[in-house]
Amino acid sequence: PINIAKKLPINSNTISTIFTSHVIEHLHKKEIIIFLKESFRVLKPGGKNIILTPSLDKIINILYVNKDIDSKNKLLERQKKWAKENEINSCSYINGLFRNYGHRFIVNFEFLKNEAEKIGYTKINIVKNDEIPDIEINNYIKNYKNDYGWNLETESYILEK
């Protein structure tokens, strides 16, 4: 295993694609920044760092802003798999997101964009979970991660060197 919160044991400018799925939320903020810097270092020019992670923006919009009750209920229902409580509501979901599963820092687009720009990434985008420009990653998502609740909470970010 490679500790992505430290200097990566990979030569500079040698990797075309880096892919993580539900990983960076287990790092502290400063470790996420180290990972972003190290990913930038090892990526070839034009290389992509593809990050799938729970999105603070998506979750807050579903739970508190949008009026889509069906999506809210599906998101809360999915949480019951891991919750130690019988009843899940928006408050317990948000608290669980930050306190359970080894999560340390939940990102949003604003955070990733600001940090990626400081590091030197040239393009920072959000794409739909099923529209990632890599066939192997799309097949992985289709076969292993394609449930409605997972898609509700997960954002796909592409950072390009």
PDB file of C-alpha atoms in Angstrom:
ATOM      1  CA  PRO A   1       0.000   0.000   0.000  1.00  0.00           C
ATOM      2  CA  ILE A   2       0.980   3.599  -0.603  1.00  0.00           C
ATOM      3  CA  ASN A   3       0.384   6.284   2.017  1.00  0.00           C
ATOM      4  CA  ILE A   4      -1.146   9.040  -0.095  1.00  0.00           C
ATOM      5  CA  ALA A   5      -0.787  11.545   2.742  1.00  0.00           C
ATOM      6  CA  LYS A   6       3.004  11.583   2.275  1.00  0.00           C
ATOM      7  CA  LYS A   7       5.466  11.937  -0.594  1.00  0.00           C
ATOM      8  CA  LEU A   8       4.474   9.394  -3.206  1.00  0.00           C
ATOM      9  CA  PRO A   9       7.202   6.855  -4.110  1.00  0.00           C
ATOM     10  CA  ILE A  10       6.747   7.605  -7.804  1.00  0.00           C
ATOM     11  CA  ASN A  11       8.925   9.595 -10.181  1.00  0.00           C
ATOM     12  CA  SER A  12       7.703  12.994 -11.329  1.00  0.00           C
ATOM     13  CA  ASN A  13       5.727  13.327 -14.584  1.00  0.00           C
ATOM     14  CA  THR A  14       5.207   9.570 -15.040  1.00  0.00           C
ATOM     15  CA  ILE A  15       1.503   8.852 -14.406  1.00  0.00           C
ATOM     16  CA  SER A  16      -1.371   9.535 -16.821  1.00  0.00           C
ATOM     17  CA  THR A  17      -4.308   8.930 -14.468  1.00  0.00           C
ATOM     18  CA  ILE A  18      -4.792   8.773 -10.720  1.00  0.00           C
ATOM     19  CA  PHE A  19      -8.133   7.452  -9.493  1.00  0.00           C
ATOM     20  CA  THR A  20      -9.521   7.423  -5.960  1.00  0.00           C
ATOM     21  CA  SER A  21     -13.020   6.497  -4.885  1.00  0.00           C
ATOM     22  CA  HIS A  22     -14.174   7.401  -1.383  1.00  0.00           C
ATOM     23  CA  VAL A  23     -10.623   7.822  -0.118  1.00  0.00           C
ATOM     24  CA  ILE A  24      -9.767  11.486   0.460  1.00  0.00           C
ATOM     25  CA  GLU A  25     -12.538  12.022   3.014  1.00  0.00           C
ATOM     26  CA  HIS A  26     -10.487   9.751   5.305  1.00  0.00           C
ATOM     27  CA  LEU A  27      -7.620  12.258   5.291  1.00  0.00           C
ATOM     28  CA  HIS A  28      -7.214  15.413   7.326  1.00  0.00           C
ATOM     29  CA  LYS A  29      -7.341  18.682   5.389  1.00  0.00           C
ATOM     30  CA  LYS A  30      -3.556  19.123   5.314  1.00  0.00           C
ATOM     31  CA  GLU A  31      -3.146  15.507   4.133  1.00  0.00           C
ATOM     32  CA  ILE A  32      -5.608  16.103   1.280  1.00  0.00           C
ATOM     33  CA  ILE A  33      -3.492  19.064   0.200  1.00  0.00           C
ATOM     34  CA  ILE A  34      -0.341  16.898   0.323  1.00  0.00           C
ATOM     35  CA  PHE A  35      -2.112  14.285  -1.816  1.00  0.00           C
ATOM     36  CA  LEU A  36      -3.174  16.929  -4.339  1.00  0.00           C
ATOM     37  CA  LYS A  37       0.386  18.322  -4.519  1.00  0.00           C
ATOM     38  CA  GLU A  38       1.985  14.902  -4.842  1.00  0.00           C
ATOM     39  CA  SER A  39      -0.553  13.834  -7.463  1.00  0.00           C
ATOM     40  CA  PHE A  40       0.283  16.953  -9.455  1.00  0.00           C
ATOM     41  CA  ARG A  41       3.991  16.172  -9.180  1.00  0.00           C
ATOM     42  CA  VAL A  42       3.687  12.598 -10.469  1.00  0.00           C
ATOM     43  CA  LEU A  43       1.145  13.305 -13.218  1.00  0.00           C
ATOM     44  CA  LYS A  44       2.355  13.783 -16.763  1.00  0.00           C
ATOM     45  CA  PRO A  45       1.365  17.066 -18.419  1.00  0.00           C
ATOM     46  CA  GLY A  46      -2.311  16.667 -19.302  1.00  0.00           C
ATOM     47  CA  GLY A  47      -2.662  13.856 -16.743  1.00  0.00           C
ATOM     48  CA  LYS A  48      -5.840  13.565 -14.712  1.00  0.00           C
ATOM     49  CA  ASN A  49      -6.477  13.141 -11.013  1.00  0.00           C
ATOM     50  CA  ILE A  50      -9.991  11.661 -10.818  1.00  0.00           C
ATOM     51  CA  ILE A  51     -11.477  11.933  -7.339  1.00  0.00           C
ATOM     52  CA  LEU A  52     -14.821  10.432  -6.330  1.00  0.00           C
ATOM     53  CA  THR A  53     -15.868  11.406  -2.833  1.00  0.00           C
ATOM     54  CA  PRO A  54     -18.906  12.322  -0.765  1.00  0.00           C
ATOM     55  CA  SER A  55     -19.769  15.903  -1.641  1.00  0.00           C
ATOM     56  CA  LEU A  56     -20.724  18.331   1.063  1.00  0.00           C
ATOM     57  CA  ASP A  57     -22.514  20.450  -1.567  1.00  0.00           C
ATOM     58  CA  LYS A  58     -24.609  17.575  -2.929  1.00  0.00           C
ATOM     59  CA  ILE A  59     -25.545  16.241   0.497  1.00  0.00           C
ATOM     60  CA  ILE A  60     -26.539  19.623   1.937  1.00  0.00           C
ATOM     61  CA  ASN A  61     -28.573  20.426  -1.183  1.00  0.00           C
ATOM     62  CA  ILE A  62     -30.456  17.138  -0.953  1.00  0.00           C
ATOM     63  CA  LEU A  63     -31.039  17.306   2.792  1.00  0.00           C
ATOM     64  CA  TYR A  64     -31.750  21.016   3.264  1.00  0.00           C
ATOM     65  CA  VAL A  65     -32.137  23.013   0.040  1.00  0.00           C
ATOM     66  CA  ASN A  66     -33.868  21.024  -2.687  1.00  0.00           C
ATOM     67  CA  LYS A  67     -37.449  19.955  -2.196  1.00  0.00           C
ATOM     68  CA  ASP A  68     -36.912  16.515  -3.755  1.00  0.00           C
ATOM     69  CA  ILE A  69     -38.316  14.367  -0.946  1.00  0.00           C
ATOM     70  CA  ASP A  70     -37.689  11.133  -2.853  1.00  0.00           C
ATOM     71  CA  SER A  71     -33.937  11.813  -3.154  1.00  0.00           C
ATOM     72  CA  LYS A  72     -33.762  12.886   0.478  1.00  0.00           C
ATOM     73  CA  ASN A  73     -35.510   9.704   1.631  1.00  0.00           C
ATOM     74  CA  LYS A  74     -33.275   7.510  -0.545  1.00  0.00           C
ATOM     75  CA  LEU A  75     -30.155   9.184   0.834  1.00  0.00           C
ATOM     76  CA  LEU A  76     -31.359   8.731   4.410  1.00  0.00           C
ATOM     77  CA  GLU A  77     -32.442   5.137   3.743  1.00  0.00           C
ATOM     78  CA  ARG A  78     -28.985   4.273   2.414  1.00  0.00           C
ATOM     79  CA  GLN A  79     -27.470   5.572   5.632  1.00  0.00           C
ATOM     80  CA  LYS A  80     -29.426   3.034   7.693  1.00  0.00           C
ATOM     81  CA  LYS A  81     -27.007   0.336   6.522  1.00  0.00           C
ATOM     82  CA  TRP A  82     -24.261   1.864   8.655  1.00  0.00           C
ATOM     83  CA  ALA A  83     -26.079   3.854  11.307  1.00  0.00           C
ATOM     84  CA  LYS A  84     -26.325   2.631  14.866  1.00  0.00           C
ATOM     85  CA  GLU A  85     -29.620   4.440  15.260  1.00  0.00           C
ATOM     86  CA  ASN A  86     -33.043   3.208  14.249  1.00  0.00           C
ATOM     87  CA  GLU A  87     -34.167   6.585  12.985  1.00  0.00           C
ATOM     88  CA  ILE A  88     -32.090   8.592  10.555  1.00  0.00           C
ATOM     89  CA  ASN A  89     -32.804  12.242   9.892  1.00  0.00           C
ATOM     90  CA  SER A  90     -30.880  15.051   8.218  1.00  0.00           C
ATOM     91  CA  CYS A  91     -29.126  16.041  11.429  1.00  0.00           C
ATOM     92  CA  SER A  92     -27.940  12.519  12.242  1.00  0.00           C
ATOM     93  CA  TYR A  93     -26.876  12.012   8.620  1.00  0.00           C
ATOM     94  CA  ILE A  94     -24.670  15.119   8.610  1.00  0.00           C
ATOM     95  CA  ASN A  95     -23.174  14.300  12.003  1.00  0.00           C
ATOM     96  CA  GLY A  96     -22.525  10.730  10.901  1.00  0.00           C
ATOM     97  CA  LEU A  97     -20.869  11.941   7.729  1.00  0.00           C
ATOM     98  CA  PHE A  98     -18.296  13.842   9.793  1.00  0.00           C
ATOM     99  CA  ARG A  99     -17.932  11.505  12.745  1.00  0.00           C
ATOM    100  CA  ASN A 100     -18.280   7.963  11.411  1.00  0.00           C
ATOM    101  CA  TYR A 101     -16.458   5.682   8.995  1.00  0.00           C
ATOM    102  CA  GLY A 102     -13.059   7.223   9.713  1.00  0.00           C
ATOM    103  CA  HIS A 103     -13.974  10.409   7.877  1.00  0.00           C
ATOM    104  CA  ARG A 104     -11.733  13.371   8.631  1.00  0.00           C
ATOM    105  CA  PHE A 105     -12.592  16.110   6.111  1.00  0.00           C
ATOM    106  CA  ILE A 106     -15.490  16.228   3.648  1.00  0.00           C
ATOM    107  CA  VAL A 107     -14.717  18.369   0.607  1.00  0.00           C
ATOM    108  CA  ASN A 108     -16.756  20.399  -1.814  1.00  0.00           C
ATOM    109  CA  PHE A 109     -16.004  21.895  -5.222  1.00  0.00           C
ATOM    110  CA  GLU A 110     -14.959  25.266  -3.824  1.00  0.00           C
ATOM    111  CA  PHE A 111     -12.311  23.713  -1.581  1.00  0.00           C
ATOM    112  CA  LEU A 112     -10.895  21.407  -4.269  1.00  0.00           C
ATOM    113  CA  LYS A 113     -10.910  24.133  -6.923  1.00  0.00           C
ATOM    114  CA  ASN A 114      -9.114  26.643  -4.675  1.00  0.00           C
ATOM    115  CA  GLU A 115      -6.453  24.157  -3.589  1.00  0.00           C
ATOM    116  CA  ALA A 116      -5.978  22.699  -7.083  1.00  0.00           C
ATOM    117  CA  GLU A 117      -5.522  26.158  -8.619  1.00  0.00           C
ATOM    118  CA  LYS A 118      -2.903  27.072  -6.003  1.00  0.00           C
ATOM    119  CA  ILE A 119      -1.000  23.889  -6.874  1.00  0.00           C
ATOM    120  CA  GLY A 120      -1.126  24.527 -10.624  1.00  0.00           C
ATOM    121  CA  TYR A 121      -3.826  22.243 -12.023  1.00  0.00           C
ATOM    122  CA  THR A 122      -5.054  23.764 -15.286  1.00  0.00           C
ATOM    123  CA  LYS A 123      -8.602  22.371 -15.332  1.00  0.00           C
ATOM    124  CA  ILE A 124     -10.856  21.530 -12.398  1.00  0.00           C
ATOM    125  CA  ASN A 125     -14.249  20.088 -13.263  1.00  0.00           C
ATOM    126  CA  ILE A 126     -17.184  18.181 -11.869  1.00  0.00           C
ATOM    127  CA  VAL A 127     -18.539  15.454 -14.136  1.00  0.00           C
ATOM    128  CA  LYS A 128     -21.480  13.117 -13.753  1.00  0.00           C
ATOM    129  CA  ASN A 129     -20.485   9.876 -12.051  1.00  0.00           C
ATOM    130  CA  ASP A 130     -21.254   7.894 -15.204  1.00  0.00           C
ATOM    131  CA  GLU A 131     -19.464  10.299 -17.566  1.00  0.00           C
ATOM    132  CA  ILE A 132     -15.866  10.005 -16.417  1.00  0.00           C
ATOM    133  CA  PRO A 133     -13.611  10.056 -19.509  1.00  0.00           C
ATOM    134  CA  ASP A 134     -11.998   6.681 -18.761  1.00  0.00           C
ATOM    135  CA  ILE A 135     -13.582   3.382 -19.850  1.00  0.00           C
ATOM    136  CA  GLU A 136     -12.041   1.259 -17.076  1.00  0.00           C
ATOM    137  CA  ILE A 137     -13.178   3.660 -14.363  1.00  0.00           C
ATOM    138  CA  ASN A 138     -16.660   3.891 -15.889  1.00  0.00           C
ATOM    139  CA  ASN A 139     -16.907   0.081 -15.952  1.00  0.00           C
ATOM    140  CA  TYR A 140     -15.789  -0.071 -12.318  1.00  0.00           C
ATOM    141  CA  ILE A 141     -18.464   2.441 -11.304  1.00  0.00           C
ATOM    142  CA  LYS A 142     -21.144   0.694 -13.364  1.00  0.00           C
ATOM    143  CA  ASN A 143     -20.305  -2.714 -11.878  1.00  0.00           C
ATOM    144  CA  TYR A 144     -19.520  -1.865  -8.263  1.00  0.00           C
ATOM    145  CA  LYS A 145     -20.746   1.608  -7.313  1.00  0.00           C
ATOM    146  CA  ASN A 146     -23.893   2.172  -9.293  1.00  0.00           C
ATOM    147  CA  ASP A 147     -26.567   2.399  -6.638  1.00  0.00           C
ATOM    148  CA  TYR A 148     -28.892   5.355  -6.385  1.00  0.00           C
ATOM    149  CA  GLY A 149     -27.822   6.452  -2.893  1.00  0.00           C
ATOM    150  CA  TRP A 150     -24.126   6.277  -3.739  1.00  0.00           C
ATOM    151  CA  ASN A 151     -24.729   8.510  -6.758  1.00  0.00           C
ATOM    152  CA  LEU A 152     -26.726  10.961  -4.657  1.00  0.00           C
ATOM    153  CA  GLU A 153     -23.854  11.636  -2.250  1.00  0.00           C
ATOM    154  CA  THR A 154     -20.858  11.151  -4.534  1.00  0.00           C
ATOM    155  CA  GLU A 155     -19.298  13.856  -6.689  1.00  0.00           C
ATOM    156  CA  SER A 156     -16.735  13.134  -9.388  1.00  0.00           C
ATOM    157  CA  TYR A 157     -13.989  15.709  -9.714  1.00  0.00           C
ATOM    158  CA  ILE A 158     -11.376  15.764 -12.458  1.00  0.00           C
ATOM    159  CA  LEU A 159      -8.233  17.776 -11.868  1.00  0.00           C
ATOM    160  CA  GLU A 160      -6.007  18.070 -14.916  1.00  0.00           C
ATOM    161  CA  LYS A 161      -2.335  18.966 -14.893  1.00  0.00           C
TER     162      LYS A 161
END
